[in-house]
Short mmCIF file of C-alpha atoms in Angstrom, two decimals:
data_model
loop_
_atom_site.label_atom_id
_atom_site.label_comp_id
_atom_site.label_asym_id
_atom_site.label_seq_id
_atom_site.Cartn_x
_atom_site.Cartn_y
_atom_site.Cartn_z
CA MET A 1 88.69 113.42 104.77
CA THR A 2 86.10 110.88 103.82
CA ALA A 3 84.72 109.08 106.86
CA PRO A 4 84.58 105.32 106.77
CA GLY A 5 81.22 104.08 105.59
CA SER A 6 80.38 107.36 103.83
CA GLY A 7 79.67 107.87 100.12
CA ARG A 8 82.29 105.61 98.59
CA GLY A 9 81.62 102.67 100.96
CA ILE A 10 84.20 100.89 103.01
CA GLY A 11 84.54 98.11 100.46
CA ASN A 12 86.03 100.47 97.87
CA GLY A 13 83.54 99.78 95.10
CA GLU A 14 81.51 96.81 96.38
CA SER A 15 78.04 96.39 95.03
CA ALA A 16 75.07 97.29 97.20
CA ALA A 17 74.31 93.61 97.69
CA GLU A 18 77.85 92.85 98.90
CA ILE A 19 77.81 95.82 101.26
CA THR A 20 74.46 94.73 102.67
CA THR A 21 75.74 91.20 103.15
CA THR A 22 78.99 92.15 104.83
CA PHE A 23 77.53 94.79 107.13
CA VAL A 24 74.92 92.50 108.70
CA GLY A 25 75.68 92.10 112.36
CA LEU A 26 78.72 94.41 112.59
CA PRO A 27 80.96 93.99 114.42
CA ARG A 28 80.15 90.58 115.86
CA ASP A 29 79.35 88.80 112.60
CA SER A 30 82.09 90.33 110.48
CA PHE A 31 85.81 90.10 110.01
CA ARG A 32 87.58 93.14 108.65
CA ILE A 33 90.98 92.96 106.96
CA LEU A 34 92.83 96.26 106.63
CA HIS A 35 95.79 96.51 104.21
CA VAL A 36 98.17 99.40 104.95
CA SER A 37 100.92 101.03 102.90
CA THR A 38 102.12 104.64 102.60
CA GLY A 39 100.10 106.51 100.00
CA ASN A 40 97.25 103.97 99.55
CA VAL A 41 97.62 104.26 95.77
CA CYS A 42 100.02 101.35 94.93
CA ARG A 43 100.72 98.46 97.30
CA SER A 44 97.70 98.44 99.60
CA PRO A 45 95.15 98.90 96.77
CA ILE A 46 96.77 95.99 94.89
CA THR A 47 96.70 93.87 98.04
CA GLU A 48 93.14 94.81 98.91
CA ARG A 49 91.72 94.06 95.47
CA LEU A 50 93.75 90.86 95.02
CA THR A 51 92.57 89.58 98.41
CA ARG A 52 88.96 90.19 97.40
CA HIS A 53 89.54 88.64 93.98
CA PHE A 54 91.17 85.48 95.32
CA VAL A 55 88.51 85.00 98.02
CA LYS A 56 85.80 85.28 95.35
CA GLU A 57 87.68 82.77 93.21
CA ARG A 58 87.72 80.30 96.10
CA LEU A 59 84.20 80.84 97.48
CA GLY A 60 82.30 82.36 94.57
CA ILE A 61 81.42 85.46 96.66
CA LEU A 62 83.05 87.92 99.06
CA GLY A 63 80.36 87.48 101.65
CA GLY A 64 80.05 85.65 104.89
CA GLY A 65 80.95 88.77 106.86
CA LEU A 66 84.43 89.22 105.32
CA ILE A 67 85.32 92.85 104.63
CA VAL A 68 88.56 93.87 102.87
CA GLU A 69 89.74 97.46 102.70
CA SER A 70 92.92 99.58 102.77
CA ALA A 71 94.40 102.90 103.86
CA GLY A 72 97.77 104.68 103.88
CA THR A 73 99.87 106.09 106.71
CA TRP A 74 100.35 109.13 104.44
CA GLY A 75 97.28 108.30 102.44
CA HIS A 76 96.37 110.36 99.40
CA GLU A 77 92.80 110.98 100.50
CA GLY A 78 90.42 110.73 97.57
CA ALA A 79 93.18 109.88 95.07
CA SER A 80 92.84 107.34 92.28
CA MET A 81 94.91 104.18 92.25
CA GLU A 82 98.16 104.47 90.24
CA SER A 83 97.63 103.43 86.64
CA HIS A 84 100.38 100.80 86.85
CA ALA A 85 98.64 99.32 89.91
CA GLU A 86 95.43 99.05 87.85
CA THR A 87 97.39 97.26 85.12
CA VAL A 88 98.78 94.77 87.65
CA LEU A 89 95.27 94.03 88.89
CA ALA A 90 94.06 93.57 85.32
CA ASP A 91 96.88 91.04 84.82
CA PHE A 92 95.28 88.92 87.55
CA GLY A 93 91.74 89.55 86.35
CA ALA A 94 90.94 91.60 89.49
CA ASP A 95 88.63 94.62 89.59
CA ALA A 96 90.29 98.00 90.07
CA SER A 97 87.16 100.11 89.58
CA GLY A 98 85.72 102.52 92.13
CA PHE A 99 88.84 102.84 94.24
CA THR A 100 89.76 106.02 96.11
CA GLY A 101 92.67 106.45 98.52
CA ARG A 102 92.25 106.98 102.26
CA GLU A 103 94.44 108.29 105.02
CA LEU A 104 94.78 105.84 107.90
CA LEU A 105 92.62 106.88 110.83
CA ASP A 106 92.22 105.61 114.37
CA GLU A 107 88.77 104.42 113.43
CA HIS A 108 90.16 102.11 110.72
CA VAL A 109 92.53 100.44 113.21
CA ILE A 110 89.85 100.14 115.91
CA ARG A 111 87.44 98.37 113.49
CA ALA A 112 90.02 96.04 111.94
CA ASP A 113 90.30 92.44 113.01
CA LEU A 114 93.51 91.92 111.02
CA VAL A 115 95.93 94.60 109.80
CA LEU A 116 98.42 93.57 107.15
CA THR A 117 101.06 96.13 106.32
CA ALA A 118 103.54 96.44 103.45
CA THR A 119 106.57 97.02 105.68
CA ARG A 120 107.80 96.82 109.26
CA ASP A 121 107.66 100.60 109.50
CA HIS A 122 103.99 100.58 108.60
CA ARG A 123 103.42 97.86 111.19
CA ALA A 124 105.15 99.97 113.83
CA GLN A 125 103.06 103.01 112.91
CA VAL A 126 99.80 101.09 113.21
CA ILE A 127 100.82 99.59 116.56
CA SER A 128 101.90 103.02 117.83
CA MET A 129 98.32 104.25 117.29
CA GLY A 130 97.26 102.02 120.21
CA HIS A 131 93.85 100.37 120.28
CA SER A 132 95.39 97.01 121.28
CA ALA A 133 96.50 96.60 117.68
CA GLY A 134 99.71 94.64 118.38
CA LEU A 135 98.27 91.14 118.40
CA ARG A 136 96.36 91.69 115.12
CA THR A 137 98.91 93.66 113.13
CA PHE A 138 101.52 91.95 110.93
CA THR A 139 103.41 92.71 107.80
CA LEU A 140 101.86 90.79 104.94
CA LYS A 141 104.93 88.55 104.47
CA GLU A 142 105.24 87.99 108.19
CA PHE A 143 101.63 86.82 108.40
CA THR A 144 102.22 84.52 105.39
CA ARG A 145 105.22 82.94 107.11
CA LEU A 146 103.19 82.31 110.27
CA VAL A 147 100.13 81.02 108.41
CA LYS A 148 102.26 78.46 106.55
CA ALA A 149 103.29 76.97 109.91
CA ILE A 150 99.68 76.48 111.08
CA ASP A 151 98.14 73.09 110.64
CA PRO A 152 94.84 73.69 108.72
CA ALA A 153 93.26 70.80 110.62
CA THR A 154 93.50 72.90 113.80
CA LEU A 155 91.30 75.66 112.31
CA PRO A 156 87.50 75.62 112.45
CA PRO A 157 85.91 74.19 109.29
CA LEU A 158 84.49 76.60 106.75
CA GLU A 159 81.03 75.30 107.66
CA ASP A 160 81.42 77.28 110.88
CA GLY A 161 81.79 80.44 108.79
CA VAL A 162 84.65 82.50 107.39
CA VAL A 163 84.53 84.86 110.37
CA VAL A 164 85.06 82.10 112.94
CA ARG A 165 87.83 80.57 110.87
CA ALA A 166 89.56 83.97 110.33
CA ARG A 167 89.52 84.87 114.00
CA ALA A 168 91.07 81.51 114.88
CA LEU A 169 93.73 82.00 112.19
CA VAL A 170 94.78 85.38 113.61
CA ARG A 171 95.00 83.97 117.14
CA ALA A 172 97.13 81.05 115.95
CA ALA A 173 99.46 83.36 113.99
CA ALA A 174 99.87 85.70 116.95
CA ALA A 175 100.82 82.74 119.14
CA LEU A 176 103.58 81.73 116.71
CA ARG A 177 105.06 85.18 116.21
CA GLY A 178 107.94 84.89 118.69
CA TRP A 179 108.91 81.46 117.41
CA LEU A 180 109.14 82.03 113.66
CA LEU A 181 111.37 84.99 113.00
CA ALA A 182 112.19 86.31 109.52
CA PRO A 183 115.49 85.05 108.09
CA THR A 184 116.44 88.65 107.27
CA ALA A 185 114.94 92.03 108.02
CA GLU A 186 114.16 92.53 104.31
CA ALA A 187 112.22 89.26 104.15
CA ASP A 188 109.10 90.93 105.60
CA GLU A 189 109.15 93.97 103.31
CA VAL A 190 107.11 94.76 100.18
CA TYR A 191 108.97 97.66 98.61
CA ASP A 192 107.26 100.76 97.25
CA PRO A 193 106.88 100.83 93.47
CA TYR A 194 105.59 104.40 93.39
CA GLY A 195 107.11 106.18 90.37
CA ALA A 196 108.74 102.97 89.11
CA PRO A 197 108.19 101.44 85.65
CA LEU A 198 105.47 98.89 84.98
CA THR A 199 107.95 96.01 85.12
CA PHE A 200 108.71 96.78 88.78
CA PHE A 201 105.00 97.15 89.59
CA ARG A 202 104.46 93.70 88.08
CA SER A 203 107.25 92.21 90.18
CA ILE A 204 105.63 93.70 93.31
CA GLY A 205 102.30 92.33 92.17
CA ASP A 206 103.86 88.89 91.88
CA GLU A 207 105.32 89.22 95.41
CA ILE A 208 101.93 90.20 96.81
CA HIS A 209 100.22 87.35 94.95
CA GLN A 210 102.68 84.79 96.35
CA ALA A 211 102.22 86.15 99.85
CA LEU A 212 98.43 86.24 99.64
CA ASP A 213 97.88 82.79 98.20
CA PRO A 214 98.54 80.79 101.40
CA VAL A 215 96.69 83.38 103.47
CA VAL A 216 93.54 83.15 101.33
CA THR A 217 93.80 79.39 101.29
CA ALA A 218 93.98 79.36 105.10
CA LEU A 219 91.07 81.78 105.40
CA THR A 220 88.78 79.88 103.06
CA GLY A 221 90.06 76.31 103.38
CA VAL A 222 90.11 76.15 99.58
CA PRO A 223 93.39 75.99 97.67
CA ALA A 224 93.93 77.92 94.43
CA LYS A 225 93.02 76.12 91.24
CA ALA A 226 96.03 74.63 89.44
#
């Protein structure tokens, strides 16, 4: 297995300048988002790269201590992203280059400030690993639902830094978890497109996009351009 921070870099293809920027002051001055799916070749790579792309669209950079990465509960260590997943990213103008799959390790969970999973089963697996992960682990759609209920005015301004704002966002979402339940069990699921045709991959990409948009807006304080 490839250890985090080894040859390929934890940012899955970030430039040297970005890696230097985001590693300054670890762990105090950084905020690490970990996206988790099963194989780490479809859903979590799409979510990772779209998160980075949308943050850059809002802020112009992926700096300020924000680190976005992914792994799989049955991760295909060293595998390339599925070609249909690359196509979905290209549809959004996001960069798919330099990605290699990872198996989820204890170290990834320990270092993560926010874990966003594709399904409830993934969430349960992350929490079962321990490391006090329960309060910072959500399904992606669950986190979106909670974030939508948070008044942006209660979050620190971006001038205080993305890290400060992100930490406050996770605390606020965790506090709301027991009050805002999913309307159905399926509402918090992003289904696996592995082996499916491109049309299904694109529908999953659209789901992920819709779920990420309010999250990135809350993180950055900047809405998407119309």
